[in-house]
């Protein structure tokens, strides 16, 4: 490629950044397609493993107790792997879905998300505090996933409190942007490891403490990044956690000129 040696350095740098950004976005799309293909192809053999293990368990009368226990472990592990594959497929769909931005009633999305959380969200001892939420410009279906995952996360990690509290609201950043937040009084986490929270299959608590596969917050990050925004969290151990997110005016998918 021939370059004009008299080209302005700032313009040249800007063009190079745009080229690298385009290459990175293309690589991400290829990675998402690969993840989807791998996850999809794994489902069939996993169903066979689960099915044969369950059949063996049903006919396990008279078998050695240790063998029955091992078969139960296989069934449990297959179930966990199935949920992980489903989560990976859903995450891939979030990354591949066409973004349909329009004015979104965020308060309405929060109420809808709460209604989908099940009876645990209606516990008499659970205190909800939902402030006034402004509308946002985004994809309503994808933003619904953000609220469902953040609220279910808050509900899960505050569930062991005698009086769980979940607060939803907004604040204004220094640059004037609206920042939405979900705050709980749950177990919290060590902020030294907070960077792992939004990675796929990363969890800061053991499976026997709190159920989950570590895909919900990764989904939140993917949706928010596609909206040109960012998401982050603050917490202290045993003092709850607050998850923040803001939405950009332009989508990360918008072609750069």
Tab-separated table of C-alpha atoms in Angstrom:
chain	number	residue	atom	x	y	z
A	1	UNK	CA	0.000	0.000	0.000
A	2	UNK	CA	1.380	3.429	-1.023
A	3	UNK	CA	1.239	6.159	1.631
A	4	UNK	CA	1.539	9.915	1.109
A	5	UNK	CA	4.666	10.925	3.038
A	6	UNK	CA	3.238	14.419	3.444
A	7	UNK	CA	0.081	13.112	5.089
A	8	UNK	CA	-0.749	14.684	8.430
A	9	UNK	CA	0.569	12.406	11.258
A	10	UNK	CA	-2.652	12.757	13.243
A	11	UNK	CA	-4.746	11.795	10.229
A	12	UNK	CA	-2.439	8.859	9.523
A	13	UNK	CA	-2.728	7.660	13.121
A	14	UNK	CA	-6.493	8.040	13.039
A	15	UNK	CA	-6.705	6.016	9.837
A	16	UNK	CA	-4.491	3.297	11.312
A	17	UNK	CA	-6.630	3.103	14.452
A	18	UNK	CA	-9.729	2.729	12.270
A	19	UNK	CA	-8.051	-0.079	10.304
A	20	UNK	CA	-7.027	-1.925	13.467
A	21	UNK	CA	-10.506	-1.477	14.928
A	22	UNK	CA	-12.075	-2.955	11.799
A	23	UNK	CA	-9.666	-5.907	11.938
A	24	UNK	CA	-10.468	-6.499	15.612
A	25	UNK	CA	-14.217	-6.372	14.977
A	26	UNK	CA	-13.840	-8.857	12.120
A	27	UNK	CA	-11.814	-11.181	14.362
A	28	UNK	CA	-14.470	-10.934	17.072
A	29	UNK	CA	-17.193	-11.830	14.581
A	30	UNK	CA	-15.207	-14.862	13.458
A	31	UNK	CA	-14.656	-15.914	17.072
A	32	UNK	CA	-18.367	-15.597	17.837
A	33	UNK	CA	-19.228	-17.684	14.775
A	34	UNK	CA	-16.689	-20.305	15.832
A	35	UNK	CA	-18.045	-20.389	19.414
A	36	UNK	CA	-21.583	-20.803	18.131
A	37	UNK	CA	-20.574	-23.629	15.808
A	38	UNK	CA	-18.600	-25.480	18.488
A	39	UNK	CA	-21.325	-25.117	21.117
A	40	UNK	CA	-24.023	-26.213	18.671
A	41	UNK	CA	-22.051	-29.284	17.581
A	42	UNK	CA	-21.396	-30.327	21.192
A	43	UNK	CA	-25.056	-30.574	22.111
A	44	UNK	CA	-25.824	-33.836	20.278
A	45	UNK	CA	-23.021	-35.992	21.774
A	46	UNK	CA	-23.708	-34.508	25.207
A	47	UNK	CA	-27.362	-35.547	24.958
A	48	UNK	CA	-26.205	-39.093	24.192
A	49	UNK	CA	-23.913	-39.137	27.231
A	50	UNK	CA	-26.678	-37.839	29.472
A	51	UNK	CA	-29.249	-40.234	28.041
A	52	UNK	CA	-27.110	-43.370	28.372
A	53	UNK	CA	-26.035	-42.419	31.909
A	54	UNK	CA	-29.660	-41.957	32.962
A	55	UNK	CA	-30.636	-45.297	31.404
A	56	UNK	CA	-27.830	-46.976	33.335
A	57	UNK	CA	-29.022	-45.361	36.557
A	58	UNK	CA	-32.561	-46.601	35.998
A	59	UNK	CA	-31.200	-50.137	35.719
A	60	UNK	CA	-28.663	-49.759	38.517
A	61	UNK	CA	-30.431	-52.009	41.035
A	62	UNK	CA	-27.917	-54.512	42.325
A	63	UNK	CA	-24.912	-52.565	41.057
A	64	UNK	CA	-22.052	-51.573	43.321
A	65	UNK	CA	-22.883	-48.422	45.307
A	66	UNK	CA	-19.711	-46.646	44.170
A	67	UNK	CA	-20.633	-47.274	40.516
A	68	UNK	CA	-24.106	-45.830	41.063
A	69	UNK	CA	-22.516	-42.764	42.640
A	70	UNK	CA	-20.190	-42.349	39.664
A	71	UNK	CA	-23.110	-42.595	37.240
A	72	UNK	CA	-24.909	-39.892	39.231
A	73	UNK	CA	-21.833	-37.685	38.911
A	74	UNK	CA	-21.847	-38.222	35.133
A	75	UNK	CA	-25.511	-37.165	34.923
A	76	UNK	CA	-24.864	-34.105	37.079
A	77	UNK	CA	-21.780	-33.123	35.073
A	78	UNK	CA	-23.668	-33.568	31.791
A	79	UNK	CA	-26.404	-31.285	33.086
A	80	UNK	CA	-23.862	-28.633	34.052
A	81	UNK	CA	-22.141	-28.906	30.679
A	82	UNK	CA	-25.506	-28.624	28.939
A	83	UNK	CA	-26.272	-25.397	30.775
A	84	UNK	CA	-22.827	-24.044	29.905
A	85	UNK	CA	-23.313	-24.852	26.225
A	86	UNK	CA	-26.759	-23.243	26.238
A	87	UNK	CA	-25.256	-20.182	27.903
A	88	UNK	CA	-22.488	-19.990	25.325
A	89	UNK	CA	-25.023	-20.268	22.505
A	90	UNK	CA	-27.151	-17.515	24.028
A	91	UNK	CA	-24.100	-15.298	24.444
A	92	UNK	CA	-23.177	-15.891	20.819
A	93	UNK	CA	-26.711	-14.985	19.715
A	94	UNK	CA	-26.474	-11.741	21.692
A	95	UNK	CA	-23.306	-10.880	19.812
A	96	UNK	CA	-24.760	-11.774	16.412
A	97	UNK	CA	-28.267	-10.327	16.738
A	98	UNK	CA	-28.985	-7.207	14.706
A	99	UNK	CA	-29.138	-4.158	16.965
A	100	UNK	CA	-32.489	-2.348	16.745
A	101	UNK	CA	-32.066	0.951	18.585
A	102	UNK	CA	-35.040	3.054	19.579
A	103	UNK	CA	-36.335	4.888	22.692
A	104	UNK	CA	-36.681	2.335	25.496
A	105	UNK	CA	-38.776	2.580	28.653
A	106	UNK	CA	-36.176	1.415	31.178
A	107	UNK	CA	-38.633	1.503	34.083
A	108	UNK	CA	-40.915	-0.816	32.134
A	109	UNK	CA	-38.027	-3.203	31.443
A	110	UNK	CA	-37.181	-3.328	35.150
A	111	UNK	CA	-40.756	-4.179	36.103
A	112	UNK	CA	-40.909	-6.846	33.406
A	113	UNK	CA	-37.603	-8.306	34.590
A	114	UNK	CA	-38.845	-8.419	38.189
A	115	UNK	CA	-41.953	-10.307	37.094
A	116	UNK	CA	-39.750	-12.956	35.472
A	117	UNK	CA	-37.603	-13.617	38.545
A	118	UNK	CA	-40.067	-16.010	40.155
A	119	UNK	CA	-41.467	-16.250	43.684
A	120	UNK	CA	-38.109	-15.463	45.297
A	121	UNK	CA	-38.458	-11.874	44.064
A	122	UNK	CA	-41.762	-11.541	45.940
A	123	UNK	CA	-40.469	-12.601	49.365
A	124	UNK	CA	-42.111	-10.511	52.117
A	125	UNK	CA	-38.713	-9.782	53.670
A	126	UNK	CA	-37.203	-8.547	50.397
A	127	UNK	CA	-37.132	-4.769	50.088
A	128	UNK	CA	-37.174	-3.309	46.582
A	129	UNK	CA	-36.345	0.336	45.955
A	130	UNK	CA	-36.730	1.375	42.326
A	131	UNK	CA	-36.103	5.028	41.575
A	132	UNK	CA	-37.254	7.072	38.604
A	133	UNK	CA	-35.515	5.778	35.488
A	134	UNK	CA	-35.177	7.848	32.315
A	135	UNK	CA	-35.697	6.347	28.898
A	136	UNK	CA	-32.666	5.150	26.965
A	137	UNK	CA	-31.826	4.735	23.311
A	138	UNK	CA	-31.150	1.073	22.689
A	139	UNK	CA	-32.381	-2.346	21.683
A	140	UNK	CA	-35.239	-3.227	24.079
A	141	UNK	CA	-34.840	-7.000	23.802
A	142	UNK	CA	-31.117	-6.893	24.511
A	143	UNK	CA	-31.467	-4.341	27.305
A	144	UNK	CA	-34.113	-6.593	28.848
A	145	UNK	CA	-31.383	-9.231	29.182
A	146	UNK	CA	-29.219	-6.706	31.027
A	147	UNK	CA	-31.893	-6.022	33.629
A	148	UNK	CA	-32.846	-9.687	34.037
A	149	UNK	CA	-29.245	-10.719	34.638
A	150	UNK	CA	-28.360	-7.841	36.956
A	151	UNK	CA	-31.519	-8.200	39.046
A	152	UNK	CA	-31.270	-11.996	39.264
A	153	UNK	CA	-27.628	-11.594	40.262
A	154	UNK	CA	-28.567	-9.169	43.048
A	155	UNK	CA	-31.389	-11.450	44.165
A	156	UNK	CA	-29.143	-14.503	44.303
A	157	UNK	CA	-26.292	-12.972	46.269
A	158	UNK	CA	-28.534	-11.198	48.785
A	159	UNK	CA	-30.810	-14.211	49.317
A	160	UNK	CA	-29.107	-15.290	52.542
A	161	UNK	CA	-29.678	-11.969	54.269
A	162	UNK	CA	-32.532	-11.869	56.813
A	163	UNK	CA	-33.760	-8.716	55.061
A	164	UNK	CA	-32.429	-8.571	51.493
A	165	UNK	CA	-32.403	-5.165	49.813
A	166	UNK	CA	-32.158	-4.377	46.109
A	167	UNK	CA	-31.975	-0.818	44.852
A	168	UNK	CA	-32.296	0.302	41.233
A	169	UNK	CA	-31.570	3.864	40.204
A	170	UNK	CA	-29.443	6.296	38.241
A	171	UNK	CA	-26.737	8.845	38.813
A	172	UNK	CA	-25.015	11.350	36.578
A	173	UNK	CA	-21.394	10.854	35.541
A	174	UNK	CA	-18.871	13.681	35.325
A	175	UNK	CA	-19.362	13.828	31.559
A	176	UNK	CA	-23.125	14.218	31.992
A	177	UNK	CA	-24.033	10.669	30.956
A	178	UNK	CA	-26.782	8.808	32.773
A	179	UNK	CA	-25.435	5.830	34.721
A	180	UNK	CA	-27.902	3.108	35.706
A	181	UNK	CA	-27.143	0.952	38.730
A	182	UNK	CA	-28.342	-2.111	40.642
A	183	UNK	CA	-27.271	-2.296	44.294
A	184	UNK	CA	-27.747	-5.111	46.816
A	185	UNK	CA	-26.789	-5.834	50.413
A	186	UNK	CA	-25.539	-9.334	49.672
A	187	UNK	CA	-22.269	-11.148	50.243
A	188	UNK	CA	-20.253	-8.869	47.971
A	189	UNK	CA	-16.876	-9.803	46.510
A	190	UNK	CA	-13.195	-8.943	46.682
A	191	UNK	CA	-12.606	-6.083	44.246
A	192	UNK	CA	-9.121	-7.408	43.510
A	193	UNK	CA	-10.812	-10.089	41.437
A	194	UNK	CA	-13.618	-7.929	40.098
A	195	UNK	CA	-12.120	-7.923	36.613
A	196	UNK	CA	-13.062	-11.590	36.240
A	197	UNK	CA	-16.752	-10.980	36.880
A	198	UNK	CA	-17.663	-10.150	33.307
A	199	UNK	CA	-15.676	-12.958	31.683
A	200	UNK	CA	-17.375	-16.100	30.392
A	201	UNK	CA	-17.643	-18.936	32.950
A	202	UNK	CA	-15.810	-16.914	35.610
A	203	UNK	CA	-17.267	-16.927	39.132
A	204	UNK	CA	-16.021	-15.535	42.444
A	205	UNK	CA	-18.057	-17.920	44.612
A	206	UNK	CA	-18.110	-21.702	44.776
A	207	UNK	CA	-20.888	-23.684	43.130
A	208	UNK	CA	-21.947	-25.120	46.487
A	209	UNK	CA	-22.383	-21.569	47.832
A	210	UNK	CA	-24.375	-20.092	44.957
A	211	UNK	CA	-25.596	-21.810	41.817
A	212	UNK	CA	-24.674	-20.493	38.397
A	213	UNK	CA	-22.424	-21.072	35.409
A	214	UNK	CA	-20.879	-17.631	35.024
A	215	UNK	CA	-22.573	-16.472	31.825
A	216	UNK	CA	-25.035	-13.802	32.999
A	217	UNK	CA	-22.605	-10.954	33.620
A	218	UNK	CA	-20.687	-11.814	30.442
A	219	UNK	CA	-23.985	-11.364	28.606
A	220	UNK	CA	-24.496	-8.009	30.308
A	221	UNK	CA	-21.073	-6.812	29.208
A	222	UNK	CA	-21.607	-7.990	25.629
A	223	UNK	CA	-24.929	-6.157	25.338
A	224	UNK	CA	-23.626	-2.941	26.868
A	225	UNK	CA	-20.481	-2.947	24.739
A	226	UNK	CA	-22.593	-3.427	21.618
A	227	UNK	CA	-24.453	-0.284	22.683
A	228	UNK	CA	-21.161	1.611	22.838
A	229	UNK	CA	-21.298	1.773	26.633
A	230	UNK	CA	-19.522	0.196	29.561
A	231	UNK	CA	-20.343	-1.777	32.691
A	232	UNK	CA	-18.438	-2.054	35.970
A	233	UNK	CA	-18.932	-3.071	39.592
A	234	UNK	CA	-17.955	-1.933	43.080
A	235	UNK	CA	-18.133	-4.046	46.217
A	236	UNK	CA	-16.756	-5.030	49.587
A	237	UNK	CA	-16.908	-8.501	51.064
A	238	UNK	CA	-20.096	-8.937	53.121
A	239	UNK	CA	-21.171	-5.375	52.306
A	240	UNK	CA	-23.088	-5.915	49.086
A	241	UNK	CA	-22.284	-4.906	45.536
A	242	UNK	CA	-23.268	-2.245	43.026
A	243	UNK	CA	-23.280	-2.816	39.279
A	244	UNK	CA	-23.221	0.231	37.014
A	245	UNK	CA	-23.730	0.628	33.295
A	246	UNK	CA	-24.097	3.442	30.805
A	247	UNK	CA	-25.119	3.394	27.156
A	248	UNK	CA	-23.267	5.181	24.387
A	249	UNK	CA	-24.915	7.412	21.828
A	250	UNK	CA	-23.499	5.236	19.052
A	251	UNK	CA	-23.420	1.462	18.863
A	252	UNK	CA	-20.101	-0.334	18.767
A	253	UNK	CA	-21.447	-1.966	15.584
A	254	UNK	CA	-21.731	1.390	13.805
A	255	UNK	CA	-19.247	1.529	10.911
A	256	UNK	CA	-16.523	4.117	11.437
A	257	UNK	CA	-15.905	6.579	8.627
